[in-house]
Amino acid sequence: MKSHDIQLDSNGKLQHFLTIEGLKKQMLVDILDYAENFSSLGNRQAKKVPLLRGKTIANLFFEPSTRTRTTFELAAKRLSADVLNININTSATTKGESLLDMLHNLEAMQVDMFVVRHNSSGAAHFIAQHVAPHISVINAGDGRHAHPTQAMLDMFTIRRYKQDFTGLRVAIVGDIMHSRVARSQIHALNTLGVPEIRVIGPQTIIPCEAAHLGVHVYHDMHLGLQGVDVIIMLRLQRERMQGALLPSEHEYFHMYGLTEEKLKMAKADAIVMHPGPINRGVEIESSVADGPQSVILEQVTHGISVRMAVMAMALGRMSVAESNGEQD
Ligand code: CP
């Protein structure tokens, strides 16, 4: 069974959020609209709404994370859920307990949702197949497969600046091969109707199947950036690389690092994005990362409202209209 088959419940509502692939455009638009409802909360003195009061959410991060783990925790707390941050390094998995036994023990504590990051592609899907039927599983990044909430917060950020997806040229630059973020972004951009998606990088880290994903491949960054509205820079995922795929970092930066000079190839109002963590001087120059076209820190802020939307939809199984009346 493909992972999107199990994401929806029998009424067609989101139960698990494992991948963007296969989800309908309206579902993605619902997530963006729902997140829009939550985005002003951060500026209020009382940042909480009672939507998930009484629900318990467990964060299971088997891989390091700064942005995703903390914004999931903040999002859950702003929805008034109880949050368990499981420290994998001090959990009984270090004494031989299996992943499924750990999950079943957490289920016995009436956990309603697992937020899972794992270095194995397919881990979140595997967990969704093995938990009790009322539980929701959110993929917070699995191997090089998918990072759907990152892609949705990126779409939220693009929509904030560009309003309409259907006239955009978007360039994704760097380590496409090892990037779960790029894969999820490409599915989301295609589904939302972006007509031109470009991927830019050395041949060694652009997957052979890129053309089947509906993207245009460029190895020359100056050409690839010409006339684009959105530039998404990616980190080199050295922890997932096998063998020598790249020249030195210095040479990589020379060819594929985003500098002020290369940025001039894009439209004057192009925005610069990066899912983080950024490696300054490797894929992006500091003056660009901190410059007027950068929206990198806004992406982080939008992660809270987008993750609130996904968790509320999965645990509340409600529509955007229903949610409007419930905010306090
Ligand atoms: N973008 C992202 O997934 O960042 P973290 O690894 O810090 O969660």
PDB file of N, CA and C in Angstrom, residues 58 100-112 114 127 130-135:
ATOM      1  N   ALA A  58       3.201  12.781  21.581  1.00  0.00           N
ATOM      2  CA  ALA A  58       4.568  12.350  21.906  1.00  0.00           C
ATOM      3  C   ALA A  58       5.495  12.680  20.745  1.00  0.00           C
ATOM      4  N   LEU A 100       8.584  -0.863  18.245  1.00  0.00           N
ATOM      5  CA  LEU A 100       7.146  -1.140  18.382  1.00  0.00           C
ATOM      6  C   LEU A 100       6.769  -1.342  19.842  1.00  0.00           C
ATOM      7  N   ASP A 101       7.629  -1.979  20.617  1.00  0.00           N
ATOM      8  CA  ASP A 101       7.309  -2.141  22.047  1.00  0.00           C
ATOM      9  C   ASP A 101       7.258  -0.778  22.734  1.00  0.00           C
ATOM     10  N   MET A 102       8.166   0.095  22.368  1.00  0.00           N
ATOM     11  CA  MET A 102       8.134   1.440  22.960  1.00  0.00           C
ATOM     12  C   MET A 102       6.821   2.140  22.601  1.00  0.00           C
ATOM     13  N   LEU A 103       6.409   2.034  21.319  1.00  0.00           N
ATOM     14  CA  LEU A 103       5.170   2.676  20.886  1.00  0.00           C
ATOM     15  C   LEU A 103       3.965   2.106  21.625  1.00  0.00           C
ATOM     16  N   HIS A 104       3.940   0.777  21.797  1.00  0.00           N
ATOM     17  CA  HIS A 104       2.792   0.162  22.467  1.00  0.00           C
ATOM     18  C   HIS A 104       2.734   0.582  23.941  1.00  0.00           C
ATOM     19  N   ASN A 105       3.895   0.793  24.549  1.00  0.00           N
ATOM     20  CA  ASN A 105       3.899   1.294  25.929  1.00  0.00           C
ATOM     21  C   ASN A 105       3.354   2.718  25.989  1.00  0.00           C
ATOM     22  N   LEU A 106       3.724   3.536  25.000  1.00  0.00           N
ATOM     23  CA  LEU A 106       3.199   4.916  24.979  1.00  0.00           C
ATOM     24  C   LEU A 106       1.700   4.905  24.683  1.00  0.00           C
ATOM     25  N   GLU A 107       1.275   3.982  23.834  1.00  0.00           N
ATOM     26  CA  GLU A 107      -0.173   3.840  23.574  1.00  0.00           C
ATOM     27  C   GLU A 107      -0.916   3.504  24.864  1.00  0.00           C
ATOM     28  N   ALA A 108      -0.288   2.673  25.712  1.00  0.00           N
ATOM     29  CA  ALA A 108      -0.913   2.288  26.984  1.00  0.00           C
ATOM     30  C   ALA A 108      -1.057   3.480  27.918  1.00  0.00           C
ATOM     31  N   MET A 109      -0.307   4.550  27.622  1.00  0.00           N
ATOM     32  CA  MET A 109      -0.430   5.795  28.417  1.00  0.00           C
ATOM     33  C   MET A 109      -1.402   6.768  27.754  1.00  0.00           C
ATOM     34  N   GLN A 110      -2.197   6.267  26.813  1.00  0.00           N
ATOM     35  CA  GLN A 110      -3.236   7.046  26.092  1.00  0.00           C
ATOM     36  C   GLN A 110      -2.665   8.209  25.270  1.00  0.00           C
ATOM     37  N   VAL A 111      -1.521   7.959  24.641  1.00  0.00           N
ATOM     38  CA  VAL A 111      -1.008   8.965  23.694  1.00  0.00           C
ATOM     39  C   VAL A 111      -1.900   8.964  22.453  1.00  0.00           C
ATOM     40  N   ASP A 112      -2.189  10.174  21.924  1.00  0.00           N
ATOM     41  CA  ASP A 112      -3.085  10.298  20.760  1.00  0.00           C
ATOM     42  C   ASP A 112      -2.344  10.504  19.452  1.00  0.00           C
ATOM     43  N   PHE A 114       1.747  10.513  17.510  1.00  0.00           N
ATOM     44  CA  PHE A 114       3.212  10.419  17.495  1.00  0.00           C
ATOM     45  C   PHE A 114       3.749  11.337  16.407  1.00  0.00           C
ATOM     46  N   ILE A 127       5.283   3.014  11.275  1.00  0.00           N
ATOM     47  CA  ILE A 127       4.645   3.236  12.584  1.00  0.00           C
ATOM     48  C   ILE A 127       3.139   3.428  12.409  1.00  0.00           C
ATOM     49  N   HIS A 130       1.248   0.316  12.330  1.00  0.00           N
ATOM     50  CA  HIS A 130       1.281  -0.566  13.491  1.00  0.00           C
ATOM     51  C   HIS A 130       0.674   0.022  14.757  1.00  0.00           C
ATOM     52  N   VAL A 131       0.242   1.278  14.718  1.00  0.00           N
ATOM     53  CA  VAL A 131      -0.362   1.846  15.933  1.00  0.00           C
ATOM     54  C   VAL A 131      -1.863   1.561  15.945  1.00  0.00           C
ATOM     55  N   ALA A 132      -2.475   1.810  17.103  1.00  0.00           N
ATOM     56  CA  ALA A 132      -3.927   1.608  17.242  1.00  0.00           C
ATOM     57  C   ALA A 132      -4.668   2.539  16.285  1.00  0.00           C
ATOM     58  N   PRO A 133      -5.876   2.130  15.838  1.00  0.00           N
ATOM     59  CA  PRO A 133      -6.560   2.869  14.758  1.00  0.00           C
ATOM     60  C   PRO A 133      -6.896   4.323  15.080  1.00  0.00           C
ATOM     61  N   HIS A 134      -7.035   4.695  16.355  1.00  0.00           N
ATOM     62  CA  HIS A 134      -7.421   6.081  16.664  1.00  0.00           C
ATOM     63  C   HIS A 134      -6.207   7.025  16.704  1.00  0.00           C
ATOM     64  N   ILE A 135      -4.996   6.473  16.638  1.00  0.00           N
ATOM     65  CA  ILE A 135      -3.788   7.298  16.800  1.00  0.00           C
ATOM     66  C   ILE A 135      -3.373   7.918  15.459  1.00  0.00           C
TER      67      ILE A 135
END
